XYZ file of N, CA, C and O in Angstrom:
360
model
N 0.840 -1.173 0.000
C 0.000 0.000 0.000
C 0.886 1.237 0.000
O 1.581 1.473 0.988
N 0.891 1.791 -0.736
C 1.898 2.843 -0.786
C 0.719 3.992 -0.953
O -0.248 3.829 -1.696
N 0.969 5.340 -0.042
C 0.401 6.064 0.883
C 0.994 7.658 0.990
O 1.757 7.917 1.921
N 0.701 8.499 0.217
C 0.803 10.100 0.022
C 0.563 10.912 0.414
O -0.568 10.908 -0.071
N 0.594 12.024 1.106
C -0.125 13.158 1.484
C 0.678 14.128 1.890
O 1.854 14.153 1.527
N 0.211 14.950 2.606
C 0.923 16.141 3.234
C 0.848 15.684 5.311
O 0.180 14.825 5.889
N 1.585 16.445 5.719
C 1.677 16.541 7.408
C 0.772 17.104 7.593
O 0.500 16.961 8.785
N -0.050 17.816 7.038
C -1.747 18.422 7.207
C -2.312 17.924 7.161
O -3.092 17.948 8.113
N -2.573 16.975 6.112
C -3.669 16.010 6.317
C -3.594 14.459 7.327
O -4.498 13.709 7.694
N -2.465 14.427 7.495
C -2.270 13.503 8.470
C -1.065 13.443 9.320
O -0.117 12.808 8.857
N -0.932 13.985 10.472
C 0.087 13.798 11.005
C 0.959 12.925 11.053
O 0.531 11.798 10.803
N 2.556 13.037 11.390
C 3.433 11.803 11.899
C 3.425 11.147 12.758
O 4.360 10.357 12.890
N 2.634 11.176 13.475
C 1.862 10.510 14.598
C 1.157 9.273 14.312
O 1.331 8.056 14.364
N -0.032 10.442 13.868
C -1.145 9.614 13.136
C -0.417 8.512 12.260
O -0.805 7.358 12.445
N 0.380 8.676 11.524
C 1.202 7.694 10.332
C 1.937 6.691 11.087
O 2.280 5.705 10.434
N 2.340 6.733 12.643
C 2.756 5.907 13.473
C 1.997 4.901 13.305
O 2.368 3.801 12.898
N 0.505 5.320 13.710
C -0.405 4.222 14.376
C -0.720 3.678 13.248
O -1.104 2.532 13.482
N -0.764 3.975 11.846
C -1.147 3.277 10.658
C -0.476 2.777 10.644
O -0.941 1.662 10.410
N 1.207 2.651 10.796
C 2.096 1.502 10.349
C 2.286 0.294 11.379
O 2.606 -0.866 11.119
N 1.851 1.192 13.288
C 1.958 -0.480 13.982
C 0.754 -1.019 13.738
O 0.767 -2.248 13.668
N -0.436 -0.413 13.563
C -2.086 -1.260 13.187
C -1.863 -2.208 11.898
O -2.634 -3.152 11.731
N -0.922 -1.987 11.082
C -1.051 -2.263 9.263
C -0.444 -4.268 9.583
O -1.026 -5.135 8.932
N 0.622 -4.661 10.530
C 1.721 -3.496 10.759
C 2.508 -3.303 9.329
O 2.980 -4.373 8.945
N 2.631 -2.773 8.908
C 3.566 -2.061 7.948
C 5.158 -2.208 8.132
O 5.770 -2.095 9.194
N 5.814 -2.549 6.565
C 7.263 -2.268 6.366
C 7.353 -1.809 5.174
O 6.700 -2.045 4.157
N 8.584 -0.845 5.479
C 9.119 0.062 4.232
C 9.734 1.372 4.384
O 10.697 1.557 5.128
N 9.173 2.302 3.670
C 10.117 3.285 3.993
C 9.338 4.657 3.941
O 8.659 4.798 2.924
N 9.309 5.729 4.881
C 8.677 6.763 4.887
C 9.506 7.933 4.554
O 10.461 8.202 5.283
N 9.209 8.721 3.429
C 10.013 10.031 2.722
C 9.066 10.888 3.003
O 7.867 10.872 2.725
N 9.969 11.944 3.813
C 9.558 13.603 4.433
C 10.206 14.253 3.651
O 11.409 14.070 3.465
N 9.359 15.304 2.941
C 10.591 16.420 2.285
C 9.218 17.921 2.751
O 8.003 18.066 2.616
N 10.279 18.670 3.273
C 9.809 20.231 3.650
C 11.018 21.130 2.633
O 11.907 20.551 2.009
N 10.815 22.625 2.638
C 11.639 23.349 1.785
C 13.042 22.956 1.527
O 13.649 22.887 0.458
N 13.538 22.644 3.091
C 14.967 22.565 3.296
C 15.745 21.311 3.640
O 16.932 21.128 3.372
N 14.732 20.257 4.422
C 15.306 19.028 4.633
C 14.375 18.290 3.887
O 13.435 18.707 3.211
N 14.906 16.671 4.179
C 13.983 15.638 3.736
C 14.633 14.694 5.122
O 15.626 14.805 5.842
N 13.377 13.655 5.024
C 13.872 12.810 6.102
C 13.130 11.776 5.861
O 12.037 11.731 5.295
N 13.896 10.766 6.408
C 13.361 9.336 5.808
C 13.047 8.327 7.340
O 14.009 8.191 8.096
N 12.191 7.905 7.587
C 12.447 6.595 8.477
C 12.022 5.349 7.722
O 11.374 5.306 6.677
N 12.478 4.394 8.402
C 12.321 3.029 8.004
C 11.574 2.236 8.630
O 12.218 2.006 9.655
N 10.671 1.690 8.681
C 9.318 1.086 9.228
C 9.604 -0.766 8.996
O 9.694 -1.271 7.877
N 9.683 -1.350 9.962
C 9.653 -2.784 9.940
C 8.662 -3.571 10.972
O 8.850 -3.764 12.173
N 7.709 -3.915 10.279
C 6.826 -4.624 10.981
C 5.766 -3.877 11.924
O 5.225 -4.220 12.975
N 5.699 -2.958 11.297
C 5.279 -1.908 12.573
C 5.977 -1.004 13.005
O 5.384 0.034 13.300
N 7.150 -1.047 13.159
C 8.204 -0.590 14.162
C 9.106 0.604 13.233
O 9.295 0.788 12.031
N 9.388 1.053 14.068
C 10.419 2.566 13.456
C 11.591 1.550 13.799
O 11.425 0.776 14.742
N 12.931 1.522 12.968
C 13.613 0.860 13.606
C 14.753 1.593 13.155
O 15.788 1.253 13.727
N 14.944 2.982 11.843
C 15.674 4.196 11.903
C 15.448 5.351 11.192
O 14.347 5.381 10.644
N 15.999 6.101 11.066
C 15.687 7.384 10.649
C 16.573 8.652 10.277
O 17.181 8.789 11.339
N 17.000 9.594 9.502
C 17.423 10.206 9.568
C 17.054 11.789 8.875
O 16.001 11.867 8.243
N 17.680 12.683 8.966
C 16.999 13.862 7.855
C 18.227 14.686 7.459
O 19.174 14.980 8.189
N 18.060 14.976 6.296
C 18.979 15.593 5.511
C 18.819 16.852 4.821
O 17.732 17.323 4.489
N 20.000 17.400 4.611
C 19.689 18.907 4.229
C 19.458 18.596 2.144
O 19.896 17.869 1.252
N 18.376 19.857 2.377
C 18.218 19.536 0.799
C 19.066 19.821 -0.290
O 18.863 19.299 -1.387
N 20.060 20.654 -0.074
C 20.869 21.568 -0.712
C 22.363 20.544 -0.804
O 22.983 20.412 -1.859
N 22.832 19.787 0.681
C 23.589 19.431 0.104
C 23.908 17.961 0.571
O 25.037 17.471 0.567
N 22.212 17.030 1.164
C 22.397 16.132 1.729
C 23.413 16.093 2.458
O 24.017 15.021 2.505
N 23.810 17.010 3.088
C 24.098 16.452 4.369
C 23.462 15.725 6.105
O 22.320 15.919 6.523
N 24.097 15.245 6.544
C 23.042 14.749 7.524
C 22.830 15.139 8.771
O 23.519 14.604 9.640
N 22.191 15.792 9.021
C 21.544 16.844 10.233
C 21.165 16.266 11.383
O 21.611 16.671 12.457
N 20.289 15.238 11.300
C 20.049 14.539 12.557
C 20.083 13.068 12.369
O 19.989 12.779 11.176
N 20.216 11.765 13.374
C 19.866 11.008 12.896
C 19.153 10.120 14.188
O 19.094 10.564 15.334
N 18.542 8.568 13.703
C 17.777 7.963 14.882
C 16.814 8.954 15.691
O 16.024 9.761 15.201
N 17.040 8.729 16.918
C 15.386 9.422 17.860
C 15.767 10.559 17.626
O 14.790 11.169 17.192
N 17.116 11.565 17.683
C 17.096 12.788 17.358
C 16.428 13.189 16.019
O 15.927 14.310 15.924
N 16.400 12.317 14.979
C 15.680 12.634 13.559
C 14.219 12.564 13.974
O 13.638 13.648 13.922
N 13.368 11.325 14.448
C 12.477 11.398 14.600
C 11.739 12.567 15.359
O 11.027 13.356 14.737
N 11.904 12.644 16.544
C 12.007 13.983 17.078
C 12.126 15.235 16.832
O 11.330 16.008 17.366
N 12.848 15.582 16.220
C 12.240 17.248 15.255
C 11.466 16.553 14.092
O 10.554 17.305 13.751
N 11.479 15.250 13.248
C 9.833 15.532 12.292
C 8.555 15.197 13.008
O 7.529 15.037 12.347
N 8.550 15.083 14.289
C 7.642 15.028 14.574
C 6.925 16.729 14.618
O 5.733 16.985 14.449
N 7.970 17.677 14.876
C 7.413 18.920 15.314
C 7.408 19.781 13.907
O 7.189 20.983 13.754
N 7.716 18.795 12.956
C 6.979 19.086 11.539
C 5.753 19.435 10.955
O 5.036 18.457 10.742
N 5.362 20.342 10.682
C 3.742 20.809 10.687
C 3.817 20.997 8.992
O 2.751 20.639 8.489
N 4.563 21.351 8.240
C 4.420 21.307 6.370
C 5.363 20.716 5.753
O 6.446 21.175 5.391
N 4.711 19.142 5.574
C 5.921 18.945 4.762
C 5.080 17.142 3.677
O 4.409 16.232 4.165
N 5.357 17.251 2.795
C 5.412 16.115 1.927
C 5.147 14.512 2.480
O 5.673 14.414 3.589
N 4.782 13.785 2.245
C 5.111 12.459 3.048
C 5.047 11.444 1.374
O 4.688 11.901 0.288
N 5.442 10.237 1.614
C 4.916 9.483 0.498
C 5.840 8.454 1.139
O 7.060 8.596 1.209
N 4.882 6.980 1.789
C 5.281 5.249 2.018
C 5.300 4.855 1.057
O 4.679 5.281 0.083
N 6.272 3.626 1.124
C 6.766 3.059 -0.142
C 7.314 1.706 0.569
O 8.379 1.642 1.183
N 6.298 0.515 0.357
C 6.543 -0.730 1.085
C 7.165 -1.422 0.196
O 6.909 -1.574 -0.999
N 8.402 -2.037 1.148
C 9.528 -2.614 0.456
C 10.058 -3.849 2.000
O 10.151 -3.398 3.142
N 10.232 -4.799 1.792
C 11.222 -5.816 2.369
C 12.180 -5.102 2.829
O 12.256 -4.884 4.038
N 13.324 -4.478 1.710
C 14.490 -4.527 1.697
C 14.874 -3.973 3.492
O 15.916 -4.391 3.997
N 14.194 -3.292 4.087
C 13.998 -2.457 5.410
C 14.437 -3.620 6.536
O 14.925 -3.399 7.644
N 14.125 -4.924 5.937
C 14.401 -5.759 6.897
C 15.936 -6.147 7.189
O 16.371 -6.512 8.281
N 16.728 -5.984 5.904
C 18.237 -6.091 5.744
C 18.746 -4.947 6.786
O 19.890 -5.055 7.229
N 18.014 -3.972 7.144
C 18.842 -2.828 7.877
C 19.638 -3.369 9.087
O 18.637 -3.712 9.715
N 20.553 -3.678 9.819
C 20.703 -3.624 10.927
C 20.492 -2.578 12.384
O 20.837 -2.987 13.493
């Protein structure tokens, strides 16, 4: 099920509880003006995350510190994209 919208219409929160209810694996892409940020969803579970600058991918935050400022994300892009491969992550 691959799954689009904006942080307006559904929070990162809200997108929590859809992926432990689903449960869901794959991969979640945040992009706002300046960063993008990705977590990785396995089985339900956040299991990493990071966010990057748009300009020159560099990497700004990563793990609970990433999650943690997109949560206090209020405009920004979303689009899931269920994939296995999430399970190879260590």
């Amino acid at each position: 099920m691959a799954l689009d919208g904006t942080l307006r219409d559904m929070s990162l929160s809200d997108l929590f509880q859809v992926f432990r209810m689903g449960p869901k694996t794959g991969i979640l892409l945040l992009t706002s003006d300046e960063q993008r940020g990705i977590i990785y969803v396995a089985a339900g579970q956040l299991i990493d995350a990071a966010i990057m600058a748009n300009e020159d991918r560099s990497i700004l935050a990563s793990h609970d510190e990433a999650v943690i400022r997109m949560l206090l994300w209020d405009d920004a892009r979303f689009t899931f994209r269920p994939t296995q491969s999430v399970l190879d992550r260590t």
